[in-house]
Amino acid sequence: MSSIAAPPAPAGKRRFLAPDRGRSWDEARVTAIAPESTSGTTLRLAHPEVPELQAGQYYLLRLATPSPPGVVEQAYSVSSSPHPPSAEIEITVREVTGGRISPLLAHHVRVGDLLHVRGPFGFLTWSEEDGGPLLLLGAGSGVAPLMSIVRYAAARGATTPMTVLCSSRDRSTVLFRQPLEKLDRAEPWLSVVHTFTRDSDDSYPRYHRRIDAVMIAEVTAASFGSARADVTYLVAGPPDMVAAVRRALSELGVPDARMASEDHA
Ligand SMILES: Cc1cc2nc3c(=O)[nH]c(=O)nc-3n(C[C@H](O)[C@H](O)[C@H](O)COP(=O)(O)OP(=O)(O)OC[C@H]3O[C@@H](n4cnc5c(N)ncnc54)[C@H](O)[C@@H]3O)c2cc1C
């Protein structure tokens, strides 16, 4: 995170907490807020203690909403590296227009606010023992857990070959464009490939369509060599994207055991 976008808000810092009679939620303090590319907001949250976290996992956040008054729980992936272990994690929120809590997280939560969190959860994870090569396919907020995996690999000094295939509508909606570019330049084991679905004039991405079987086969061959049967595919994004990518992988003969996915519904 490069800049803190919000001023501290000492008064009313509990305003997003709803009563928690069973004490089943942790209180995490927001310690920094920064824009992420042009389409997301990254919040740094300090836990009461260092969590046992794997790269790719997510937390549930629970917020009291002012209008309509209520309590809403949603999942947010950790986008930071779990290494070195830290009480602080980062989540990256894409605002859903008309949504109940993503606009609050993106625009109204301030540094100093307390938020209810519970976790970590999730099985779309990677660590050195899992090996590779890895093709990470993401769209929308699905790029967040993949970012955590790439950052973790870099922080650990891993050399497992990895390619991120990132699908976005256009340049303005690419999450983590600059951090991914920086890691792509710095790390010989990493490649980043973009596809834009709505802007056919921009020469930045390699592809200009939704992810399909031909694209996956080409990217796999270019990244790891065409005869590799040992590639693992991790997929995250909106449910229709995840279903389409899983179908494409099946068409290519990839067994279920070599793919894992997470719907960001
Ligand atoms: C495992 C998991 C991890 C997730 N990680 C992240 C993350 O890292 N970052 C992130 O920003 N989000 C993430 N999400 C999505 C997040 O949990 C919320 O669903 C999202 O922020 C919308 O919440 P909301 O309360 O603002 O919208 P809601 O009030 O739930 O929805 C309002 C309206 O928008 C529609 N809608 C909901 N989500 C979307 C969407 N993504 N795109 C388009 N329309 C939508 C709903 O159908 C509804 O009509 C994740 C979801 C899951 C299941």
PDB file of C-alpha atoms and ligand atoms in Angstrom:
ATOM      1  CA  MET A   1       0.000   0.000   0.000  1.00  0.00           C
ATOM      2  CA  SER A   2       1.514   3.301  -0.962  1.00  0.00           C
ATOM      3  CA  SER A   3      -0.769   5.969   0.464  1.00  0.00           C
ATOM      4  CA  ILE A   4      -3.243   6.425   3.265  1.00  0.00           C
ATOM      5  CA  ALA A   5      -6.383   7.911   1.764  1.00  0.00           C
ATOM      6  CA  ALA A   6      -8.511   8.466   4.832  1.00  0.00           C
ATOM      7  CA  PRO A   7      -7.993  10.599   7.941  1.00  0.00           C
ATOM      8  CA  PRO A   8      -8.145   8.961  11.398  1.00  0.00           C
ATOM      9  CA  ALA A   9     -11.645   8.835  12.897  1.00  0.00           C
ATOM     10  CA  PRO A  10     -11.257   8.389  16.656  1.00  0.00           C
ATOM     11  CA  ALA A  11     -14.877   9.295  17.412  1.00  0.00           C
ATOM     12  CA  GLY A  12     -17.499   6.704  16.533  1.00  0.00           C
ATOM     13  CA  LYS A  13     -14.910   4.054  15.740  1.00  0.00           C
ATOM     14  CA  ARG A  14     -17.374   1.339  16.797  1.00  0.00           C
ATOM     15  CA  ARG A  15     -20.109   2.618  14.461  1.00  0.00           C
ATOM     16  CA  PHE A  16     -19.898  -0.404  12.115  1.00  0.00           C
ATOM     17  CA  LEU A  17     -20.028  -2.978  14.954  1.00  0.00           C
ATOM     18  CA  ALA A  18     -23.326  -4.742  15.669  1.00  0.00           C
ATOM     19  CA  PRO A  19     -23.999  -6.446  19.040  1.00  0.00           C
ATOM     20  CA  ASP A  20     -22.035  -9.723  19.259  1.00  0.00           C
ATOM     21  CA  ARG A  21     -23.520 -11.501  22.249  1.00  0.00           C
ATOM     22  CA  GLY A  22     -21.838 -14.849  21.548  1.00  0.00           C
ATOM     23  CA  ARG A  23     -18.495 -13.037  21.133  1.00  0.00           C
ATOM     24  CA  SER A  24     -17.840 -15.072  18.003  1.00  0.00           C
ATOM     25  CA  TRP A  25     -16.319 -12.169  16.047  1.00  0.00           C
ATOM     26  CA  ASP A  26     -12.903 -10.579  16.441  1.00  0.00           C
ATOM     27  CA  GLU A  27     -12.566  -6.805  16.428  1.00  0.00           C
ATOM     28  CA  ALA A  28      -9.989  -5.660  13.872  1.00  0.00           C
ATOM     29  CA  ARG A  29      -8.869  -2.042  13.639  1.00  0.00           C
ATOM     30  CA  VAL A  30      -8.511  -0.354  10.254  1.00  0.00           C
ATOM     31  CA  THR A  31      -4.933   0.950  10.177  1.00  0.00           C
ATOM     32  CA  ALA A  32      -4.632   2.133   6.552  1.00  0.00           C
ATOM     33  CA  ILE A  33      -6.796   2.676   3.482  1.00  0.00           C
ATOM     34  CA  ALA A  34      -5.544   3.175  -0.072  1.00  0.00           C
ATOM     35  CA  PRO A  35      -6.948   3.032  -3.589  1.00  0.00           C
ATOM     36  CA  GLU A  36      -5.998  -0.120  -5.524  1.00  0.00           C
ATOM     37  CA  SER A  37      -5.619   0.681  -9.206  1.00  0.00           C
ATOM     38  CA  THR A  38      -8.725   2.637 -10.198  1.00  0.00           C
ATOM     39  CA  SER A  39     -11.315   0.030  -9.313  1.00  0.00           C
ATOM     40  CA  GLY A  40     -10.649  -1.092  -5.762  1.00  0.00           C
ATOM     41  CA  THR A  41      -9.862   0.001  -2.226  1.00  0.00           C
ATOM     42  CA  THR A  42      -7.389  -1.797   0.003  1.00  0.00           C
ATOM     43  CA  LEU A  43      -7.963  -1.760   3.752  1.00  0.00           C
ATOM     44  CA  ARG A  44      -5.286  -2.859   6.202  1.00  0.00           C
ATOM     45  CA  LEU A  45      -6.787  -4.500   9.296  1.00  0.00           C
ATOM     46  CA  ALA A  46      -4.965  -5.157  12.578  1.00  0.00           C
ATOM     47  CA  HIS A  47      -6.093  -8.293  14.421  1.00  0.00           C
ATOM     48  CA  PRO A  48      -5.830  -8.727  18.165  1.00  0.00           C
ATOM     49  CA  GLU A  49      -3.303 -11.522  17.446  1.00  0.00           C
ATOM     50  CA  VAL A  50      -1.308 -13.016  14.558  1.00  0.00           C
ATOM     51  CA  PRO A  51      -3.706 -15.237  12.568  1.00  0.00           C
ATOM     52  CA  GLU A  52      -2.778 -18.663  11.164  1.00  0.00           C
ATOM     53  CA  LEU A  53      -3.313 -17.720   7.571  1.00  0.00           C
ATOM     54  CA  GLN A  54      -2.568 -19.426   4.249  1.00  0.00           C
ATOM     55  CA  ALA A  55      -2.093 -17.531   0.996  1.00  0.00           C
ATOM     56  CA  GLY A  56      -5.444 -17.399  -0.830  1.00  0.00           C
ATOM     57  CA  GLN A  57      -7.773 -17.521   2.197  1.00  0.00           C
ATOM     58  CA  TYR A  58     -10.579 -15.106   3.034  1.00  0.00           C
ATOM     59  CA  TYR A  59     -12.284 -13.529   6.055  1.00  0.00           C
ATOM     60  CA  LEU A  60     -15.924 -12.849   6.794  1.00  0.00           C
ATOM     61  CA  LEU A  61     -16.633  -9.218   7.650  1.00  0.00           C
ATOM     62  CA  ARG A  62     -19.775  -8.227   9.543  1.00  0.00           C
ATOM     63  CA  LEU A  63     -20.977  -4.647   9.417  1.00  0.00           C
ATOM     64  CA  ALA A  64     -23.904  -2.785  10.912  1.00  0.00           C
ATOM     65  CA  THR A  65     -25.524  -0.997   7.970  1.00  0.00           C
ATOM     66  CA  PRO A  66     -27.275   2.357   8.457  1.00  0.00           C
ATOM     67  CA  SER A  67     -29.842   2.225   5.663  1.00  0.00           C
ATOM     68  CA  PRO A  68     -31.670   0.001   5.641  1.00  0.00           C
ATOM     69  CA  PRO A  69     -30.654  -0.653   9.266  1.00  0.00           C
ATOM     70  CA  GLY A  70     -29.319  -4.177   9.578  1.00  0.00           C
ATOM     71  CA  VAL A  71     -26.307  -6.420   9.854  1.00  0.00           C
ATOM     72  CA  VAL A  72     -24.601  -7.865   6.773  1.00  0.00           C
ATOM     73  CA  GLU A  73     -21.842 -10.469   6.488  1.00  0.00           C
ATOM     74  CA  GLN A  74     -19.720 -10.814   3.346  1.00  0.00           C
ATOM     75  CA  ALA A  75     -16.480 -12.587   2.436  1.00  0.00           C
ATOM     76  CA  TYR A  76     -13.286 -10.709   1.507  1.00  0.00           C
ATOM     77  CA  SER A  77     -10.085 -12.403   0.414  1.00  0.00           C
ATOM     78  CA  VAL A  78      -6.783 -11.463   1.937  1.00  0.00           C
ATOM     79  CA  SER A  79      -4.729  -9.794  -0.804  1.00  0.00           C
ATOM     80  CA  SER A  80      -1.510  -9.428   1.208  1.00  0.00           C
ATOM     81  CA  SER A  81       1.099 -12.116   1.829  1.00  0.00           C
ATOM     82  CA  PRO A  82       0.778 -14.213   4.994  1.00  0.00           C
ATOM     83  CA  HIS A  83       4.588 -14.185   5.134  1.00  0.00           C
ATOM     84  CA  PRO A  84       6.197 -12.841   7.240  1.00  0.00           C
ATOM     85  CA  PRO A  85       3.499 -13.652   9.844  1.00  0.00           C
ATOM     86  CA  SER A  86       1.778 -10.467  10.993  1.00  0.00           C
ATOM     87  CA  ALA A  87      -1.258  -9.362  12.968  1.00  0.00           C
ATOM     88  CA  GLU A  88      -2.080  -7.110   9.994  1.00  0.00           C
ATOM     89  CA  ILE A  89      -3.807  -8.319   6.835  1.00  0.00           C
ATOM     90  CA  GLU A  90      -5.007  -6.461   3.760  1.00  0.00           C
ATOM     91  CA  ILE A  91      -8.311  -6.946   1.976  1.00  0.00           C
ATOM     92  CA  THR A  92      -9.182  -5.338  -1.351  1.00  0.00           C
ATOM     93  CA  VAL A  93     -12.776  -4.335  -2.003  1.00  0.00           C
ATOM     94  CA  ARG A  94     -14.391  -3.700  -5.382  1.00  0.00           C
ATOM     95  CA  GLU A  95     -17.477  -1.585  -4.946  1.00  0.00           C
ATOM     96  CA  VAL A  96     -20.689  -3.231  -6.171  1.00  0.00           C
ATOM     97  CA  THR A  97     -23.073  -0.429  -7.112  1.00  0.00           C
ATOM     98  CA  GLY A  98     -26.169  -0.714  -4.913  1.00  0.00           C
ATOM     99  CA  GLY A  99     -24.460  -3.288  -2.684  1.00  0.00           C
ATOM    100  CA  ARG A 100     -25.045  -3.268   1.064  1.00  0.00           C
ATOM    101  CA  ILE A 101     -21.499  -3.230   2.419  1.00  0.00           C
ATOM    102  CA  SER A 102     -18.928  -2.893  -0.372  1.00  0.00           C
ATOM    103  CA  PRO A 103     -19.760   0.853  -0.794  1.00  0.00           C
ATOM    104  CA  LEU A 104     -19.376   1.316   2.986  1.00  0.00           C
ATOM    105  CA  LEU A 105     -15.988  -0.397   2.948  1.00  0.00           C
ATOM    106  CA  ALA A 106     -14.865   1.514  -0.147  1.00  0.00           C
ATOM    107  CA  HIS A 107     -16.020   5.013   0.867  1.00  0.00           C
ATOM    108  CA  HIS A 108     -17.188   5.335   4.471  1.00  0.00           C
ATOM    109  CA  VAL A 109     -14.935   3.225   6.673  1.00  0.00           C
ATOM    110  CA  ARG A 110     -12.077   5.330   8.096  1.00  0.00           C
ATOM    111  CA  VAL A 111      -8.682   4.638   9.630  1.00  0.00           C
ATOM    112  CA  GLY A 112      -9.324   3.875  13.317  1.00  0.00           C
ATOM    113  CA  ASP A 113     -12.716   2.190  12.761  1.00  0.00           C
ATOM    114  CA  LEU A 114     -13.255  -1.245  14.290  1.00  0.00           C
ATOM    115  CA  LEU A 115     -14.732  -4.016  12.126  1.00  0.00           C
ATOM    116  CA  HIS A 116     -15.978  -7.466  13.080  1.00  0.00           C
ATOM    117  CA  VAL A 117     -13.986 -10.174  11.301  1.00  0.00           C
ATOM    118  CA  ARG A 118     -13.973 -13.963  11.466  1.00  0.00           C
ATOM    119  CA  GLY A 119     -11.621 -16.378   9.766  1.00  0.00           C
ATOM    120  CA  PRO A 120      -9.547 -17.280   7.947  1.00  0.00           C
ATOM    121  CA  PHE A 121     -11.534 -19.649   5.717  1.00  0.00           C
ATOM    122  CA  GLY A 122     -11.100 -21.180   2.270  1.00  0.00           C
ATOM    123  CA  PHE A 123      -9.303 -23.894   0.352  1.00  0.00           C
ATOM    124  CA  LEU A 124      -8.046 -21.962  -2.684  1.00  0.00           C
ATOM    125  CA  THR A 125      -4.592 -21.882  -1.164  1.00  0.00           C
ATOM    126  CA  TRP A 126      -1.002 -22.477  -2.136  1.00  0.00           C
ATOM    127  CA  SER A 127       2.262 -23.044  -0.311  1.00  0.00           C
ATOM    128  CA  GLU A 128       5.687 -24.281  -1.440  1.00  0.00           C
ATOM    129  CA  GLU A 129       4.819 -27.914  -0.591  1.00  0.00           C
ATOM    130  CA  ASP A 130       2.023 -27.800  -3.190  1.00  0.00           C
ATOM    131  CA  GLY A 131       4.615 -27.260  -5.931  1.00  0.00           C
ATOM    132  CA  GLY A 132       3.755 -26.241  -9.482  1.00  0.00           C
ATOM    133  CA  PRO A 133       3.745 -25.064 -12.198  1.00  0.00           C
ATOM    134  CA  LEU A 134       0.671 -22.953 -11.433  1.00  0.00           C
ATOM    135  CA  LEU A 135      -1.740 -21.159 -13.739  1.00  0.00           C
ATOM    136  CA  LEU A 136      -3.782 -18.674 -11.703  1.00  0.00           C
ATOM    137  CA  LEU A 137      -6.936 -17.524 -13.508  1.00  0.00           C
ATOM    138  CA  GLY A 138      -8.835 -14.577 -12.041  1.00  0.00           C
ATOM    139  CA  ALA A 139     -11.568 -12.088 -12.855  1.00  0.00           C
ATOM    140  CA  GLY A 140     -12.995  -9.232 -10.789  1.00  0.00           C
ATOM    141  CA  SER A 141     -12.358  -9.615  -7.072  1.00  0.00           C
ATOM    142  CA  GLY A 142     -11.103 -13.146  -7.813  1.00  0.00           C
ATOM    143  CA  VAL A 143      -7.698 -11.627  -8.519  1.00  0.00           C
ATOM    144  CA  ALA A 144      -7.345 -10.758  -4.790  1.00  0.00           C
ATOM    145  CA  PRO A 145      -6.629 -14.294  -3.466  1.00  0.00           C
ATOM    146  CA  LEU A 146      -4.317 -14.914  -6.443  1.00  0.00           C
ATOM    147  CA  MET A 147      -2.432 -11.719  -5.551  1.00  0.00           C
ATOM    148  CA  SER A 148      -1.924 -13.073  -2.037  1.00  0.00           C
ATOM    149  CA  ILE A 149      -0.470 -16.292  -3.498  1.00  0.00           C
ATOM    150  CA  VAL A 150       1.913 -14.406  -5.819  1.00  0.00           C
ATOM    151  CA  ARG A 151       2.991 -12.037  -3.025  1.00  0.00           C
ATOM    152  CA  TYR A 152       3.513 -14.995  -0.694  1.00  0.00           C
ATOM    153  CA  ALA A 153       5.664 -16.823  -3.274  1.00  0.00           C
ATOM    154  CA  ALA A 154       7.764 -13.672  -3.757  1.00  0.00           C
ATOM    155  CA  ALA A 155       8.079 -13.098   0.000  1.00  0.00           C
ATOM    156  CA  ARG A 156       9.214 -16.698   0.530  1.00  0.00           C
ATOM    157  CA  GLY A 157      11.745 -16.528  -2.318  1.00  0.00           C
ATOM    158  CA  ALA A 158       9.963 -19.418  -4.056  1.00  0.00           C
ATOM    159  CA  THR A 159      10.867 -20.162  -7.675  1.00  0.00           C
ATOM    160  CA  THR A 160       7.802 -22.233  -8.646  1.00  0.00           C
ATOM    161  CA  PRO A 161       6.795 -21.221 -12.201  1.00  0.00           C
ATOM    162  CA  MET A 162       3.515 -19.260 -12.043  1.00  0.00           C
ATOM    163  CA  THR A 163       1.435 -17.412 -14.596  1.00  0.00           C
ATOM    164  CA  VAL A 164      -1.469 -15.125 -13.715  1.00  0.00           C
ATOM    165  CA  LEU A 165      -4.157 -14.912 -16.413  1.00  0.00           C
ATOM    166  CA  CYS A 166      -6.232 -11.908 -15.445  1.00  0.00           C
ATOM    167  CA  SER A 167      -9.565 -11.136 -17.134  1.00  0.00           C
ATOM    168  CA  SER A 168     -10.960  -7.592 -16.868  1.00  0.00           C
ATOM    169  CA  ARG A 169     -13.444  -5.485 -18.762  1.00  0.00           C
ATOM    170  CA  ASP A 170     -10.852  -2.835 -19.618  1.00  0.00           C
ATOM    171  CA  ARG A 171      -7.728  -1.148 -18.275  1.00  0.00           C
ATOM    172  CA  SER A 172      -9.645   0.883 -15.673  1.00  0.00           C
ATOM    173  CA  THR A 173     -11.040  -2.239 -13.997  1.00  0.00           C
ATOM    174  CA  VAL A 174      -7.810  -4.256 -13.681  1.00  0.00           C
ATOM    175  CA  LEU A 175      -7.133  -4.896  -9.998  1.00  0.00           C
ATOM    176  CA  PHE A 176      -3.461  -4.809  -8.928  1.00  0.00           C
ATOM    177  CA  ARG A 177      -2.252  -3.789 -12.409  1.00  0.00           C
ATOM    178  CA  GLN A 178       0.814  -1.945 -11.131  1.00  0.00           C
ATOM    179  CA  PRO A 179       1.865  -4.356  -8.355  1.00  0.00           C
ATOM    180  CA  LEU A 180       1.492  -7.255 -10.804  1.00  0.00           C
ATOM    181  CA  GLU A 181       3.581  -5.406 -13.424  1.00  0.00           C
ATOM    182  CA  LYS A 182       6.272  -4.760 -10.819  1.00  0.00           C
ATOM    183  CA  LEU A 183       6.382  -8.390  -9.682  1.00  0.00           C
ATOM    184  CA  ASP A 184       6.345  -9.595 -13.309  1.00  0.00           C
ATOM    185  CA  ARG A 185       9.451  -7.477 -14.010  1.00  0.00           C
ATOM    186  CA  ALA A 186      11.228  -8.511 -10.807  1.00  0.00           C
ATOM    187  CA  GLU A 187      10.527 -12.248 -10.611  1.00  0.00           C
ATOM    188  CA  PRO A 188      11.806 -14.602 -13.343  1.00  0.00           C
ATOM    189  CA  TRP A 189       9.402 -17.380 -12.277  1.00  0.00           C
ATOM    190  CA  LEU A 190       6.308 -15.167 -12.788  1.00  0.00           C
ATOM    191  CA  SER A 191       4.385 -14.130 -15.933  1.00  0.00           C
ATOM    192  CA  VAL A 192       1.277 -11.977 -16.028  1.00  0.00           C
ATOM    193  CA  VAL A 193      -1.103 -12.154 -18.995  1.00  0.00           C
ATOM    194  CA  HIS A 194      -4.129  -9.876 -19.355  1.00  0.00           C
ATOM    195  CA  THR A 195      -7.292 -10.260 -21.380  1.00  0.00           C
ATOM    196  CA  PHE A 196      -9.801  -7.404 -21.806  1.00  0.00           C
ATOM    197  CA  THR A 197     -13.391  -8.292 -22.645  1.00  0.00           C
ATOM    198  CA  ARG A 198     -14.719  -4.803 -23.477  1.00  0.00           C
ATOM    199  CA  ASP A 199     -11.863  -2.803 -24.995  1.00  0.00           C
ATOM    200  CA  SER A 200     -10.614  -4.246 -28.265  1.00  0.00           C
ATOM    201  CA  ASP A 201      -8.567  -1.119 -29.132  1.00  0.00           C
ATOM    202  CA  ASP A 202      -6.221  -1.198 -26.134  1.00  0.00           C
ATOM    203  CA  SER A 203      -2.948  -2.938 -27.024  1.00  0.00           C
ATOM    204  CA  TYR A 204      -2.011  -3.512 -23.341  1.00  0.00           C
ATOM    205  CA  PRO A 205      -3.540  -7.019 -22.988  1.00  0.00           C
ATOM    206  CA  ARG A 206      -2.440 -10.096 -24.943  1.00  0.00           C
ATOM    207  CA  TYR A 207      -6.074 -11.107 -25.554  1.00  0.00           C
ATOM    208  CA  HIS A 208      -9.389  -9.341 -26.153  1.00  0.00           C
ATOM    209  CA  ARG A 209     -12.052 -11.883 -25.197  1.00  0.00           C
ATOM    210  CA  ARG A 210     -13.289 -13.989 -22.300  1.00  0.00           C
ATOM    211  CA  ILE A 211     -11.024 -16.793 -21.122  1.00  0.00           C
ATOM    212  CA  ASP A 212     -11.618 -19.923 -23.221  1.00  0.00           C
ATOM    213  CA  ALA A 213      -9.997 -23.309 -23.854  1.00  0.00           C
ATOM    214  CA  VAL A 214      -7.823 -22.048 -26.736  1.00  0.00           C
ATOM    215  CA  MET A 215      -6.492 -19.191 -24.591  1.00  0.00           C
ATOM    216  CA  ILE A 216      -5.753 -21.503 -21.643  1.00  0.00           C
ATOM    217  CA  ALA A 217      -3.950 -23.977 -23.920  1.00  0.00           C
ATOM    218  CA  GLU A 218      -1.855 -21.188 -25.489  1.00  0.00           C
ATOM    219  CA  VAL A 219      -0.957 -19.580 -22.168  1.00  0.00           C
ATOM    220  CA  THR A 220      -0.112 -22.964 -20.624  1.00  0.00           C
ATOM    221  CA  ALA A 221       2.120 -23.879 -23.576  1.00  0.00           C
ATOM    222  CA  ALA A 222       3.827 -20.470 -23.695  1.00  0.00           C
ATOM    223  CA  SER A 223       4.421 -20.462 -19.944  1.00  0.00           C
ATOM    224  CA  PHE A 224       5.323 -24.043 -19.154  1.00  0.00           C
ATOM    225  CA  GLY A 225       5.720 -25.973 -22.446  1.00  0.00           C
ATOM    226  CA  SER A 226       2.935 -27.764 -24.297  1.00  0.00           C
ATOM    227  CA  ALA A 227       3.526 -31.265 -22.954  1.00  0.00           C
ATOM    228  CA  ARG A 228       3.129 -30.400 -19.272  1.00  0.00           C
ATOM    229  CA  ALA A 229       0.506 -32.553 -17.564  1.00  0.00           C
ATOM    230  CA  ASP A 230       1.557 -31.409 -14.094  1.00  0.00           C
ATOM    231  CA  VAL A 231       0.172 -27.851 -14.201  1.00  0.00           C
ATOM    232  CA  THR A 232      -2.236 -26.931 -11.390  1.00  0.00           C
ATOM    233  CA  TYR A 233      -5.019 -24.455 -12.196  1.00  0.00           C
ATOM    234  CA  LEU A 234      -6.457 -22.145  -9.513  1.00  0.00           C
ATOM    235  CA  VAL A 235      -9.552 -20.200 -10.594  1.00  0.00           C
ATOM    236  CA  ALA A 236     -11.396 -17.374  -8.789  1.00  0.00           C
ATOM    237  CA  GLY A 237     -14.026 -14.881  -9.886  1.00  0.00           C
ATOM    238  CA  PRO A 238     -17.740 -14.443 -10.562  1.00  0.00           C
ATOM    239  CA  PRO A 239     -19.597 -17.800 -10.649  1.00  0.00           C
ATOM    240  CA  ASP A 240     -20.240 -17.697 -14.428  1.00  0.00           C
ATOM    241  CA  MET A 241     -16.542 -17.068 -15.140  1.00  0.00           C
ATOM    242  CA  VAL A 242     -15.479 -19.879 -12.785  1.00  0.00           C
ATOM    243  CA  ALA A 243     -17.958 -22.321 -14.370  1.00  0.00           C
ATOM    244  CA  ALA A 244     -16.811 -21.390 -17.904  1.00  0.00           C
ATOM    245  CA  VAL A 245     -13.129 -21.811 -17.016  1.00  0.00           C
ATOM    246  CA  ARG A 246     -13.751 -25.167 -15.325  1.00  0.00           C
ATOM    247  CA  ARG A 247     -15.619 -26.351 -18.456  1.00  0.00           C
ATOM    248  CA  ALA A 248     -12.738 -25.176 -20.653  1.00  0.00           C
ATOM    249  CA  LEU A 249     -10.218 -27.018 -18.459  1.00  0.00           C
ATOM    250  CA  SER A 250     -12.303 -30.205 -18.677  1.00  0.00           C
ATOM    251  CA  GLU A 251     -12.419 -29.828 -22.489  1.00  0.00           C
ATOM    252  CA  LEU A 252      -8.618 -29.670 -22.419  1.00  0.00           C
ATOM    253  CA  GLY A 253      -8.507 -32.934 -20.462  1.00  0.00           C
ATOM    254  CA  VAL A 254      -7.372 -31.377 -17.167  1.00  0.00           C
ATOM    255  CA  PRO A 255      -8.492 -33.728 -14.360  1.00  0.00           C
ATOM    256  CA  ASP A 256     -10.515 -32.269 -11.456  1.00  0.00           C
ATOM    257  CA  ALA A 257      -7.633 -33.091  -9.121  1.00  0.00           C
ATOM    258  CA  ARG A 258      -5.480 -30.493 -10.911  1.00  0.00           C
ATOM    259  CA  MET A 259      -7.971 -27.630 -10.564  1.00  0.00           C
ATOM    260  CA  ALA A 260      -9.378 -25.694  -7.610  1.00  0.00           C
ATOM    261  CA  SER A 261     -11.789 -22.792  -7.725  1.00  0.00           C
ATOM    262  CA  GLU A 262     -13.625 -20.219  -5.641  1.00  0.00           C
ATOM    263  CA  ASP A 263     -16.845 -18.419  -6.614  1.00  0.00           C
ATOM    264  CA  HIS A 264     -16.946 -14.743  -5.618  1.00  0.00           C
ATOM    265  CA  ALA A 265     -20.737 -14.463  -5.560  1.00  0.00           C
TER     266      ALA A 265
HETATM  267  C1  LIG B   1     -15.022 -16.512  -0.966  1.00  0.00           C
HETATM  268  C2  LIG B   1     -15.338 -15.094  -1.411  1.00  0.00           C
HETATM  269  C3  LIG B   1     -14.312 -14.156  -1.455  1.00  0.00           C
HETATM  270  C4  LIG B   1     -14.587 -12.843  -1.863  1.00  0.00           C
HETATM  271  N1  LIG B   1     -13.565 -11.949  -1.919  1.00  0.00           N
HETATM  272  C5  LIG B   1     -13.820 -10.676  -2.308  1.00  0.00           C
HETATM  273  C6  LIG B   1     -12.757  -9.715  -2.363  1.00  0.00           C
HETATM  274  O1  LIG B   1     -11.595 -10.002  -2.061  1.00  0.00           O
HETATM  275  N2  LIG B   1     -13.070  -8.448  -2.761  1.00  0.00           N
HETATM  276  C7  LIG B   1     -14.358  -8.082  -3.108  1.00  0.00           C
HETATM  277  O2  LIG B   1     -14.577  -6.921  -3.458  1.00  0.00           O
HETATM  278  N3  LIG B   1     -15.371  -8.979  -3.064  1.00  0.00           N
HETATM  279  C8  LIG B   1     -15.140 -10.247  -2.658  1.00  0.00           C
HETATM  280  N4  LIG B   1     -16.170 -11.141  -2.594  1.00  0.00           N
HETATM  281  C9  LIG B   1     -17.551 -10.642  -2.856  1.00  0.00           C
HETATM  282  C10 LIG B   1     -18.105 -10.022  -1.549  1.00  0.00           C
HETATM  283  O3  LIG B   1     -18.261 -11.038  -0.576  1.00  0.00           O
HETATM  284  C11 LIG B   1     -19.481  -9.359  -1.731  1.00  0.00           C
HETATM  285  O4  LIG B   1     -20.365 -10.269  -2.336  1.00  0.00           O
HETATM  286  C12 LIG B   1     -19.425  -8.091  -2.568  1.00  0.00           C
HETATM  287  O5  LIG B   1     -18.539  -7.147  -1.971  1.00  0.00           O
HETATM  288  C13 LIG B   1     -20.822  -7.449  -2.663  1.00  0.00           C
HETATM  289  O6  LIG B   1     -21.293  -7.204  -1.354  1.00  0.00           O
HETATM  290  P1  LIG B   1     -22.395  -6.075  -1.081  1.00  0.00           P
HETATM  291  O7  LIG B   1     -22.915  -6.279   0.309  1.00  0.00           O
HETATM  292  O8  LIG B   1     -21.856  -4.737  -1.413  1.00  0.00           O
HETATM  293  O9  LIG B   1     -23.488  -6.410  -2.176  1.00  0.00           O
HETATM  294  P2  LIG B   1     -24.915  -7.126  -1.964  1.00  0.00           P
HETATM  295  O10 LIG B   1     -25.782  -6.231  -1.150  1.00  0.00           O
HETATM  296  O11 LIG B   1     -24.741  -8.532  -1.496  1.00  0.00           O
HETATM  297  O12 LIG B   1     -25.408  -7.215  -3.473  1.00  0.00           O
HETATM  298  C14 LIG B   1     -26.114  -6.173  -4.105  1.00  0.00           C
HETATM  299  C15 LIG B   1     -26.463  -6.569  -5.533  1.00  0.00           C
HETATM  300  O13 LIG B   1     -25.278  -6.744  -6.322  1.00  0.00           O
HETATM  301  C16 LIG B   1     -25.182  -8.071  -6.834  1.00  0.00           C
HETATM  302  N5  LIG B   1     -23.783  -8.474  -6.652  1.00  0.00           N
HETATM  303  C17 LIG B   1     -23.228  -8.963  -5.525  1.00  0.00           C
HETATM  304  N6  LIG B   1     -21.917  -9.186  -5.722  1.00  0.00           N
HETATM  305  C18 LIG B   1     -21.644  -8.816  -6.996  1.00  0.00           C
HETATM  306  C19 LIG B   1     -20.476  -8.801  -7.789  1.00  0.00           C
HETATM  307  N7  LIG B   1     -19.290  -9.222  -7.306  1.00  0.00           N
HETATM  308  N8  LIG B   1     -20.559  -8.335  -9.065  1.00  0.00           N
HETATM  309  C20 LIG B   1     -21.741  -7.903  -9.560  1.00  0.00           C
HETATM  310  N9  LIG B   1     -22.886  -7.902  -8.854  1.00  0.00           N
HETATM  311  C21 LIG B   1     -22.843  -8.356  -7.598  1.00  0.00           C
HETATM  312  C22 LIG B   1     -26.121  -8.900  -6.025  1.00  0.00           C
HETATM  313  O14 LIG B   1     -26.626  -9.977  -6.813  1.00  0.00           O
HETATM  314  C23 LIG B   1     -27.200  -7.888  -5.655  1.00  0.00           C
HETATM  315  O15 LIG B   1     -28.118  -7.774  -6.705  1.00  0.00           O
HETATM  316  C24 LIG B   1     -15.922 -12.462  -2.211  1.00  0.00           C
HETATM  317  C25 LIG B   1     -16.947 -13.422  -2.162  1.00  0.00           C
HETATM  318  C26 LIG B   1     -16.658 -14.714  -1.771  1.00  0.00           C
HETATM  319  C27 LIG B   1     -17.782 -15.725  -1.720  1.00  0.00           C
END
